[in-house]
Short mmCIF file of C-alpha atoms and ligand atoms in Angstrom, two decimals:
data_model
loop_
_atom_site.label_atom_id
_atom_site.label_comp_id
_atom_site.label_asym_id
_atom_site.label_seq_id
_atom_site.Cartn_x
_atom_site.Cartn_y
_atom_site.Cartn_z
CA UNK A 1 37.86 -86.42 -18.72
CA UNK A 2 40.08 -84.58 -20.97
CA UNK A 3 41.66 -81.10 -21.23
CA UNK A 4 42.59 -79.89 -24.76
CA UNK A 5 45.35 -77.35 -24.61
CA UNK A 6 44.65 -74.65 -27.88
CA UNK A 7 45.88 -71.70 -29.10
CA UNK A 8 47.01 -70.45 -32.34
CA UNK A 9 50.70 -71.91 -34.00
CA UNK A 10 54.08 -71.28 -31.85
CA UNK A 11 52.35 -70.05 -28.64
CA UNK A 12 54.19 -73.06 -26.57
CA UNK A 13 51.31 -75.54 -26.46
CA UNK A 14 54.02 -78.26 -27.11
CA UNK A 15 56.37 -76.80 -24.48
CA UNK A 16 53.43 -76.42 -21.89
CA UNK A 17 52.21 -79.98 -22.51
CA UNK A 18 56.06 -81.31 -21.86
CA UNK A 19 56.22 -79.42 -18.52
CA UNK A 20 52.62 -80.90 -17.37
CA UNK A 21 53.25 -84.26 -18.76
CA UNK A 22 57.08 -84.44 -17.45
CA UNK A 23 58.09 -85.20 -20.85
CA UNK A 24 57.14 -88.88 -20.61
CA UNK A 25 55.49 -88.47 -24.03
CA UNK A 26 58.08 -88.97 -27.36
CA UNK A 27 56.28 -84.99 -28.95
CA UNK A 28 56.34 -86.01 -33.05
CA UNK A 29 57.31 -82.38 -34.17
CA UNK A 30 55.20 -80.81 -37.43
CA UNK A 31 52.71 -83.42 -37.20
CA UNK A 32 49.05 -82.46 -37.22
CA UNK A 33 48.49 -85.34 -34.67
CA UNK A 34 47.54 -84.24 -31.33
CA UNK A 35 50.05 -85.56 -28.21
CA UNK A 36 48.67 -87.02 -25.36
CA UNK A 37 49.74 -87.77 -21.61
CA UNK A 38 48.81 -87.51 -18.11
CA UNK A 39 49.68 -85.01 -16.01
CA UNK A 40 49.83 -85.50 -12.40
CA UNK A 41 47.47 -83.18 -9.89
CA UNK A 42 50.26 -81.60 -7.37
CA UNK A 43 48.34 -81.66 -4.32
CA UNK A 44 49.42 -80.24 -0.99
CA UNK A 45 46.45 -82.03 1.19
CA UNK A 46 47.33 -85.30 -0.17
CA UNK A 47 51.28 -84.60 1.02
CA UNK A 48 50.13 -83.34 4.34
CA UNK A 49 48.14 -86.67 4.90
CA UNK A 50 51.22 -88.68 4.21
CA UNK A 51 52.78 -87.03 6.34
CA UNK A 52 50.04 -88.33 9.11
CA UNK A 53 49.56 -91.50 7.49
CA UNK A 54 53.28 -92.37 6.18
CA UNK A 55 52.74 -94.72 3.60
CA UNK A 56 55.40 -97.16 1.18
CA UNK A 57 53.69 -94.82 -1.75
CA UNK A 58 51.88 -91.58 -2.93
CA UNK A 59 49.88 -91.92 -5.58
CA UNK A 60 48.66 -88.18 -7.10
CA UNK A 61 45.44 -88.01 -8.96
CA UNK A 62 45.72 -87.19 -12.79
CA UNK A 63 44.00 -85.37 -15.95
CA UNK A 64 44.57 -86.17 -19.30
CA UNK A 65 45.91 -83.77 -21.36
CA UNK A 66 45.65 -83.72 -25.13
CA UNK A 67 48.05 -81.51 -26.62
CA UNK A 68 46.23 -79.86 -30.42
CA UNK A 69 48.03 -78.43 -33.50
CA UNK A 70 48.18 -74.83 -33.69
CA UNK A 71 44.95 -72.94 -35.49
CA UNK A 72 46.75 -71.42 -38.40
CA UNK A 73 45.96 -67.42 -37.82
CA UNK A 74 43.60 -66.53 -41.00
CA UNK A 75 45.46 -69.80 -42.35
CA UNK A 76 43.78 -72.54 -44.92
CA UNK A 77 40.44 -74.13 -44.21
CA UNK A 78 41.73 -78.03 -44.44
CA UNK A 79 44.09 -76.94 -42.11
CA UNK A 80 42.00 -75.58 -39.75
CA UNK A 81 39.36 -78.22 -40.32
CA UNK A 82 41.83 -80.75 -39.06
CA UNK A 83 42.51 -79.03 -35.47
CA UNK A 84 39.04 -78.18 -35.39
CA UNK A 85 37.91 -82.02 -34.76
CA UNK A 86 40.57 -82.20 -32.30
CA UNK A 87 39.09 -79.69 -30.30
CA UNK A 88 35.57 -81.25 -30.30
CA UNK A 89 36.39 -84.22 -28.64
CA UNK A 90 37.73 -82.96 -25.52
CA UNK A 91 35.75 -82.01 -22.71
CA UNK A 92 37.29 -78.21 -21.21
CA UNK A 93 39.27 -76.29 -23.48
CA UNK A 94 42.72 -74.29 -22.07
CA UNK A 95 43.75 -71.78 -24.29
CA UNK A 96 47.17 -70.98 -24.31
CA UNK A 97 48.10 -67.00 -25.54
CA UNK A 98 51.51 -65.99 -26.32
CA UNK A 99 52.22 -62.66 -24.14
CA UNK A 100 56.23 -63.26 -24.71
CA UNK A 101 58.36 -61.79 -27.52
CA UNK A 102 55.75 -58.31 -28.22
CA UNK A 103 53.12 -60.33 -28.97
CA UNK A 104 49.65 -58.76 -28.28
CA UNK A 105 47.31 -61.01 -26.18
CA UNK A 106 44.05 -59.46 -26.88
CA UNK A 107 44.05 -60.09 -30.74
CA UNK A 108 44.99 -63.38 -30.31
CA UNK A 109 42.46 -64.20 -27.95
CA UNK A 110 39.81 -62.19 -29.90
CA UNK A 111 40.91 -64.22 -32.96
CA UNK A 112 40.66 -67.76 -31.33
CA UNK A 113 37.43 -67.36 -29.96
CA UNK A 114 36.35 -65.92 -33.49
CA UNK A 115 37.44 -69.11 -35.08
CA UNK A 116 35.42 -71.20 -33.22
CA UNK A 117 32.39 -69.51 -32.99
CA UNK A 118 32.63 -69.15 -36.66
CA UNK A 119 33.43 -73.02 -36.70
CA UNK A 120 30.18 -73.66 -34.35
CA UNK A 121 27.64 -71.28 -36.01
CA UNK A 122 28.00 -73.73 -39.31
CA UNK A 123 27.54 -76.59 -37.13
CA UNK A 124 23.77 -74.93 -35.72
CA UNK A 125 22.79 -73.40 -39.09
CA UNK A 126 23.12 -77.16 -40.14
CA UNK A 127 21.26 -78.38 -37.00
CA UNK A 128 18.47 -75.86 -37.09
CA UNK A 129 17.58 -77.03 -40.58
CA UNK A 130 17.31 -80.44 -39.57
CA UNK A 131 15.76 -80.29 -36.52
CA UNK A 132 13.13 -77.97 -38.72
CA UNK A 133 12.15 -80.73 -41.00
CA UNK A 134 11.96 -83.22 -38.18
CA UNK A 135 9.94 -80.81 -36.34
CA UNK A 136 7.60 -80.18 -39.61
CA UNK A 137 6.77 -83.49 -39.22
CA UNK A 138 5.42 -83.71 -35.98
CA UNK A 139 8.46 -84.80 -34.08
CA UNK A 140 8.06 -83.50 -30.49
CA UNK A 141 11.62 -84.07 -29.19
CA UNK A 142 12.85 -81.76 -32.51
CA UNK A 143 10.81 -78.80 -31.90
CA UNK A 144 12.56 -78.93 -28.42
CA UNK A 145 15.77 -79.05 -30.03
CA UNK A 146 14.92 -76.72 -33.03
CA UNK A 147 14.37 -74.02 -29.84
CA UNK A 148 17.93 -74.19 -28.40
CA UNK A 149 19.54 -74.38 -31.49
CA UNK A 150 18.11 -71.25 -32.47
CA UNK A 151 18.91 -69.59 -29.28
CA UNK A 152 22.50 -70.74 -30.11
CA UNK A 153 22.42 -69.98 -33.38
CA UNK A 154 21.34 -66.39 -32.44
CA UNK A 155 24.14 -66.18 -29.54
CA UNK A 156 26.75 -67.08 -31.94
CA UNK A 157 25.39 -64.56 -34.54
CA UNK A 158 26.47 -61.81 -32.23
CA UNK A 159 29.71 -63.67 -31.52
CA UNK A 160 28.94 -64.66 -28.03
CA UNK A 161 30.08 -68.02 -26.66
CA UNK A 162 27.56 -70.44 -26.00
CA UNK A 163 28.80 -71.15 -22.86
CA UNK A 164 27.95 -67.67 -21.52
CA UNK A 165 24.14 -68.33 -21.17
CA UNK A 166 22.81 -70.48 -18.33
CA UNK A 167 21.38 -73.64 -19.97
CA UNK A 168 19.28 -75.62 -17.73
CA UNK A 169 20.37 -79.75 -17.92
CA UNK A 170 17.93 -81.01 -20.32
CA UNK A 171 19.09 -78.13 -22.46
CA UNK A 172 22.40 -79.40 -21.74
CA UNK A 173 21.71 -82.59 -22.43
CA UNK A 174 20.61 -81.43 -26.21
CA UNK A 175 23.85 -79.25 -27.10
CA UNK A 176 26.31 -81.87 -25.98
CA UNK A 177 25.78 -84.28 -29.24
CA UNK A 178 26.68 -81.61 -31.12
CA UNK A 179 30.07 -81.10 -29.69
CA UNK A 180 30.24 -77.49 -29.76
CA UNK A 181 33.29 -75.73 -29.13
CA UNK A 182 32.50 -72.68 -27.61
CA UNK A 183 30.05 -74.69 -24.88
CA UNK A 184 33.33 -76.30 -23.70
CA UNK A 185 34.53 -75.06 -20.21
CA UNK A 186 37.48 -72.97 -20.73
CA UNK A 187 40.60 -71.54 -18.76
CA UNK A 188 43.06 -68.88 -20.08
CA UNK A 189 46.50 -69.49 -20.33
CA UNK A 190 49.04 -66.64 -20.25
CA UNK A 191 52.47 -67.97 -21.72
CA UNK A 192 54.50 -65.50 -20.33
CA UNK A 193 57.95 -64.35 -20.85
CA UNK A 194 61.09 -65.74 -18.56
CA UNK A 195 61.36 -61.68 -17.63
CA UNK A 196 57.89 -61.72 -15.65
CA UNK A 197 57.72 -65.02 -14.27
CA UNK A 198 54.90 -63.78 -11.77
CA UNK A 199 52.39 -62.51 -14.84
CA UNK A 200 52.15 -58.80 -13.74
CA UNK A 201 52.94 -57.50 -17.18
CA UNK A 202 50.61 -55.67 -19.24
CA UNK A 203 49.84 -58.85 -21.88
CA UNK A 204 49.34 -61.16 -18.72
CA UNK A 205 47.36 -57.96 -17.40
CA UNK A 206 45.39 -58.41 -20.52
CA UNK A 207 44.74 -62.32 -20.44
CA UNK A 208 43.44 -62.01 -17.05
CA UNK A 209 40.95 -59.34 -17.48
CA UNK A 210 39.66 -61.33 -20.61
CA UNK A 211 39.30 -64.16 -18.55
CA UNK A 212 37.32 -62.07 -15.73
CA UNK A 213 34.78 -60.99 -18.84
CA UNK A 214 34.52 -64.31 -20.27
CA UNK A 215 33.58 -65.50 -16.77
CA UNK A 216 36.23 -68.24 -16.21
CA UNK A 217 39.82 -67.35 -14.72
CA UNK A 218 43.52 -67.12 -16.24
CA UNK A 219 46.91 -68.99 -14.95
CA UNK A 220 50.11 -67.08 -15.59
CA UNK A 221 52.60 -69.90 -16.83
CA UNK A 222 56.38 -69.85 -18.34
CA UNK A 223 56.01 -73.20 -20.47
CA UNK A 224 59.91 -72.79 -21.31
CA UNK A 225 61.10 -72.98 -17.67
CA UNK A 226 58.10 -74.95 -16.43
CA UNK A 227 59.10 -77.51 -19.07
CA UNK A 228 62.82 -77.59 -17.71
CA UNK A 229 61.79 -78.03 -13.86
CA UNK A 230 60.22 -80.85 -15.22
CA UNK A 231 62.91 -82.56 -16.99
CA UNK A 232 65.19 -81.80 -13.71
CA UNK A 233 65.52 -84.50 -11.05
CA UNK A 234 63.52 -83.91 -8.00
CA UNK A 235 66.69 -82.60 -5.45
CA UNK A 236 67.77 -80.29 -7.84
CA UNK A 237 64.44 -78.33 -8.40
CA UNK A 238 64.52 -76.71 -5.06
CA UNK A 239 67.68 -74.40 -6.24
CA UNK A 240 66.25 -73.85 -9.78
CA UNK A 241 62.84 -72.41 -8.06
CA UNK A 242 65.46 -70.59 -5.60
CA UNK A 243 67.05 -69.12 -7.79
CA UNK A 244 64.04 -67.21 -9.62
CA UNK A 245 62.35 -66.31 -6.40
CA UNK A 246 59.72 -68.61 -6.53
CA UNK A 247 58.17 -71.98 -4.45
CA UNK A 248 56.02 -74.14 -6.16
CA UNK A 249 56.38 -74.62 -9.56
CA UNK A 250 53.51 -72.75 -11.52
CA UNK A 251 52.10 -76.21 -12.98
CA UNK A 252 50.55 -76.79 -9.99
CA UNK A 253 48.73 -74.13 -9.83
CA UNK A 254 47.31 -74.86 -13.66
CA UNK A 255 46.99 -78.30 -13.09
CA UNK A 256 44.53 -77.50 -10.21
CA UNK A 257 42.71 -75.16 -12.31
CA UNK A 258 42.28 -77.36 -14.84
CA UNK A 259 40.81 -79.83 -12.24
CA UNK A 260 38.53 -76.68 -11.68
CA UNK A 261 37.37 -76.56 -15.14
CA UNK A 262 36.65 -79.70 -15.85
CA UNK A 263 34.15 -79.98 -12.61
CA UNK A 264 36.46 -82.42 -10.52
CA UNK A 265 37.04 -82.92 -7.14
CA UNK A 266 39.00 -84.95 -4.78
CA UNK A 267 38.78 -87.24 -2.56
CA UNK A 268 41.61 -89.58 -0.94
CA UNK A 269 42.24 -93.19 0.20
CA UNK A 270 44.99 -93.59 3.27
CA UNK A 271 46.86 -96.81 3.87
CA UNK A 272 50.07 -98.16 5.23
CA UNK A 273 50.95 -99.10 1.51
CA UNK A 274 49.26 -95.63 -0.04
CA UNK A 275 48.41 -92.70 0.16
CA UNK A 276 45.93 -91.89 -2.72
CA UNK A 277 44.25 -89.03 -4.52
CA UNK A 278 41.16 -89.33 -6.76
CA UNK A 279 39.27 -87.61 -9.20
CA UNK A 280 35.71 -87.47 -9.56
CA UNK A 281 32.76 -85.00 -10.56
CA UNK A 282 31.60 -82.14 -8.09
CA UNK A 283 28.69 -83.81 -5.64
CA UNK A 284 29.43 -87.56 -7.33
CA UNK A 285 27.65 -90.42 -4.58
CA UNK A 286 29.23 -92.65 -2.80
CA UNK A 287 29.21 -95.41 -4.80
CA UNK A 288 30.11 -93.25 -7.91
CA UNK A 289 33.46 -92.60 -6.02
CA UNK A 290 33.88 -96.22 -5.31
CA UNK A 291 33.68 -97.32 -8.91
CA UNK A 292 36.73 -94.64 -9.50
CA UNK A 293 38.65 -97.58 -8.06
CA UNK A 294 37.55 -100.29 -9.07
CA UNK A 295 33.57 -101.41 -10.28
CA UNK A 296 33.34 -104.22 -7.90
CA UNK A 297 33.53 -101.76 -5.07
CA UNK A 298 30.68 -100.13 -6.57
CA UNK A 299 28.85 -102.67 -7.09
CA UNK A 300 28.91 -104.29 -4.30
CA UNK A 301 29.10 -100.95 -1.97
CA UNK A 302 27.81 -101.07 1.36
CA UNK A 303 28.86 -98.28 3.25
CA UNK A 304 32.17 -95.39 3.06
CA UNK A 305 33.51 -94.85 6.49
CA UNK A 306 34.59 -91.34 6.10
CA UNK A 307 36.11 -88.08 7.79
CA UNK A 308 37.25 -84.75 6.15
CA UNK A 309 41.18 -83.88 5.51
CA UNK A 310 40.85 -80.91 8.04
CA UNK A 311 39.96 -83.74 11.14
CA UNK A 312 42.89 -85.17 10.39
CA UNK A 313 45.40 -82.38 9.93
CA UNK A 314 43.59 -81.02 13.39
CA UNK A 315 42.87 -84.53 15.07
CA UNK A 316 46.53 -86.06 14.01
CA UNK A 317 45.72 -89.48 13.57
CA UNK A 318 42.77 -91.80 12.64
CA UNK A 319 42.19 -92.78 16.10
CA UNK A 320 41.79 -89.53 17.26
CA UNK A 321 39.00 -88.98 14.80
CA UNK A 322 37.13 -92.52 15.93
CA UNK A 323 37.57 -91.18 19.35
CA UNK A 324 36.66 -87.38 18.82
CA UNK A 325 33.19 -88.82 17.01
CA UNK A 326 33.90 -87.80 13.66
CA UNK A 327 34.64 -90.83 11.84
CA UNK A 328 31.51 -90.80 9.60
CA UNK A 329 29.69 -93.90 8.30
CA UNK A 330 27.74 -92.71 4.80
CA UNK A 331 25.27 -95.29 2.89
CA UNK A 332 24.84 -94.95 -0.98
CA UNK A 333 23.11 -91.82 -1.07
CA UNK A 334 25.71 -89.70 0.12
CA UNK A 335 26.99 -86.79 -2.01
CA UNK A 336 30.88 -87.31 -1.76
CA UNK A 337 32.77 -83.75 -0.22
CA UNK A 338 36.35 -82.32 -1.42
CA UNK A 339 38.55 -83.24 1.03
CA UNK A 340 36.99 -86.59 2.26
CA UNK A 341 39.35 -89.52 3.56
CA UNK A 342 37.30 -92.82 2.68
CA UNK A 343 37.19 -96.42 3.62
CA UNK A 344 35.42 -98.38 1.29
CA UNK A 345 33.35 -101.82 2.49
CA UNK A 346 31.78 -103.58 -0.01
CA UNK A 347 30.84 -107.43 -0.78
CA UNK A 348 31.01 -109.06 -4.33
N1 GTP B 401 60.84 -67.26 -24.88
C1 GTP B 401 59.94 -68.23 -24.79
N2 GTP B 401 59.82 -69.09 -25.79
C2 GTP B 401 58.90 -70.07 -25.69
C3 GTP B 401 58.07 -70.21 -24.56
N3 GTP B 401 57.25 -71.26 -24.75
C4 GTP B 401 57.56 -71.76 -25.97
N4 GTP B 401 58.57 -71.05 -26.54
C5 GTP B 401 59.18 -71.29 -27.87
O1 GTP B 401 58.25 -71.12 -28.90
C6 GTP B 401 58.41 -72.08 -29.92
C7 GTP B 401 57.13 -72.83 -30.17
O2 GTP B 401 56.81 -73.59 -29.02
P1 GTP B 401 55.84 -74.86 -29.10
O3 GTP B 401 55.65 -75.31 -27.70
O4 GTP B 401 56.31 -75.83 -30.08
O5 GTP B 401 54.52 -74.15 -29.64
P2 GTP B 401 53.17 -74.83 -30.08
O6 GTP B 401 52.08 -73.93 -29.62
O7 GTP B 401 53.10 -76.25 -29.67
O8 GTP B 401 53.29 -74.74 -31.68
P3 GTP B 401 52.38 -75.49 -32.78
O9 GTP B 401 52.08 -76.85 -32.27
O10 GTP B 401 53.26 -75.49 -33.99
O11 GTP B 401 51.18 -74.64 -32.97
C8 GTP B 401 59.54 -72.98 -29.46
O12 GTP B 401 60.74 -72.58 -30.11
C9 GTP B 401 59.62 -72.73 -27.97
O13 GTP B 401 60.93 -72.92 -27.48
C10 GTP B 401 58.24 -69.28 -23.49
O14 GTP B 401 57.57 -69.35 -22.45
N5 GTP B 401 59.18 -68.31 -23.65
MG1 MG B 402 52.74 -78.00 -30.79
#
């Protein structure tokens, strides 16, 4: 699963992508290559259980993060062509909007969204006229697709995302060969300014409302100092947050949303040598989760003994939970919860 991070030239994708990726990427500057890195999930369940379970280490779960050239404002069409193929190959978009230095948020927004919309409407004109022909012909499965893509082609006529309607799977299923843009999830990104560090100003303002009408939310961010906390050794960061009058480091907040986008959520493994968080789709099985570490323990799963985070900051320890009755045994059809503590027995 990848996040693109997008937005038009100079808005501080680069600078954002260093603070989420702790600068462990070498960032080629000018190139129209995209960077990519991983950026590590601060979690504050997964520290608490450490704290329970002290392990030798803690392992955070991760999203990749795939940082796209700028879309040159009203720029060339090669030039735009180019980012445009970065964008369709990740899976949730997170558009980042400038609201430092006077710059207006709401035109930029309006503008991005307008370039890809533009970008997917020649992608379904060409699709409709396909699927036609194919459906001329007889072809059941293209009169099914012929249908959506003119329902898409129509939404994008009136400039309205194609993520906005509610597709049903098969539906789904259809759109996502054609790697449409505006289908992607997306989450709003308000660069803002090192003079409102908690996004109350009227561009942030702006970014969030958008968000609220394009049904998805917005994350208030200041890549600049973001990127420095993240280039500062641990001890020191404490003083640095300190000293602006704030506690966690915004990143964490965005790198949670973005695990909110993309559909994730977590579940954790607790040893004496780690404590570990993992990533996998909303409501995946059992044996789905098990095959996020490794595919022998999916496939040769036979049970997840299991209890929820929230037993074991209440209960204290593991024992407690066996004792209390709430260490859970769960077979294969069990639809993994956020929060779940897992043992994994399997045979190979
Ligand atoms: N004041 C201020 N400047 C910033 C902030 N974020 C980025 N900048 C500056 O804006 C300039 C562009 O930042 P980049 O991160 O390279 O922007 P980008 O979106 O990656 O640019 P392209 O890849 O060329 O589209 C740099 O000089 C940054 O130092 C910020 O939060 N505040
Ligand atoms: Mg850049």
């Amino acid at each position: 699963m990848e996040c693109g991070l997008i937005g038009l030239q100079g808005v501080g994708k680069t600078t954002l992508f260093q603070a989420l990726t702790a600068h462990a990427v070498p960032i080629q500057i000018g190139s129209m290559k995209p960077n990519v890195g991983i950026a590590p999930l601060p979690d504050p369940r997964l520290e608490r259980i450490a704290e329970l379970i002290p392990p030798e280490k803690i392992i955070p779960a991760t999203v990749q993060v795939v940082d796209i050239p700028g879309v040159p404002n009203g720029g060339g069409a090669s030039a735009l062509n180019q980012v445009l193929v970065h964008i369709r190959n990740v899976d949730a978009i997170v558009q980042i909007i400038q609201c430092w230095g006077g710059e207006e948020a709401a035109g930029s927004i309006a503008s991005m969204n307008a370039e890809l919309i533009l970008a997917d409407l020649v992608v379904a004109e060409g699709a409709v006229d396909k699927a036609a022909r194919a459906a001329r012909s007889g072809d059941a499965d293209a009169k099914k697709r012929l249908s959506v893509l003119e329902a898409v082609q129509n939404m994008l006529g009136e400039e309205r995302a194609i993520r906005e309607h509610e597709w049903s799977d098969g539906e789904r299923g259809i759109l996502k060969s054609y790697g449409f843009m505006s289908a992607k999830p997306i989450l709003y990104v308000a660069n803002v300014g090192e003079d409102d560090l908690l996004g109350t100003g009227s561009e942030a303002m702006v970014v969030q409302s958008e968000a609220e009408k394009a049904g998805t939310t917005s994350v208030a961010v200041c890549a600049m100092i973001e990127s420095e906390i993240a280039e500062m050794e641990e001890v020191d960061r404490g003083d640095m947050l300190a000293s602006m009058g704030i506690e966690r480091p915004a990143i964490g907040v965005l790198a949670a949303a973005m695990n909110q986008v993309l559909g994730l959520s977590t579940f954790y493994t607790a040893g004496d040598k780690e404590v570990r968080a993992w990533s996998i789709p909303e409501g995946a099985s059992a044996p789905t989760a098990a095959g996020a570490i490794h595919s022998d323990i999916e496939r040769g799963f036979i049970r997840a003994e299991c209890y929820h985070c929230d037993d074991l900051f209440e209960l204290k320890s593991e024992k407690s939970i066996k004792e209390a009755g709430r260490l859970r045994s769960e077979g294969k059809g069990y639809s993994m919860q956020d929060g779940d503590v897992v043992h994994f027995l399997f045979n190979v």
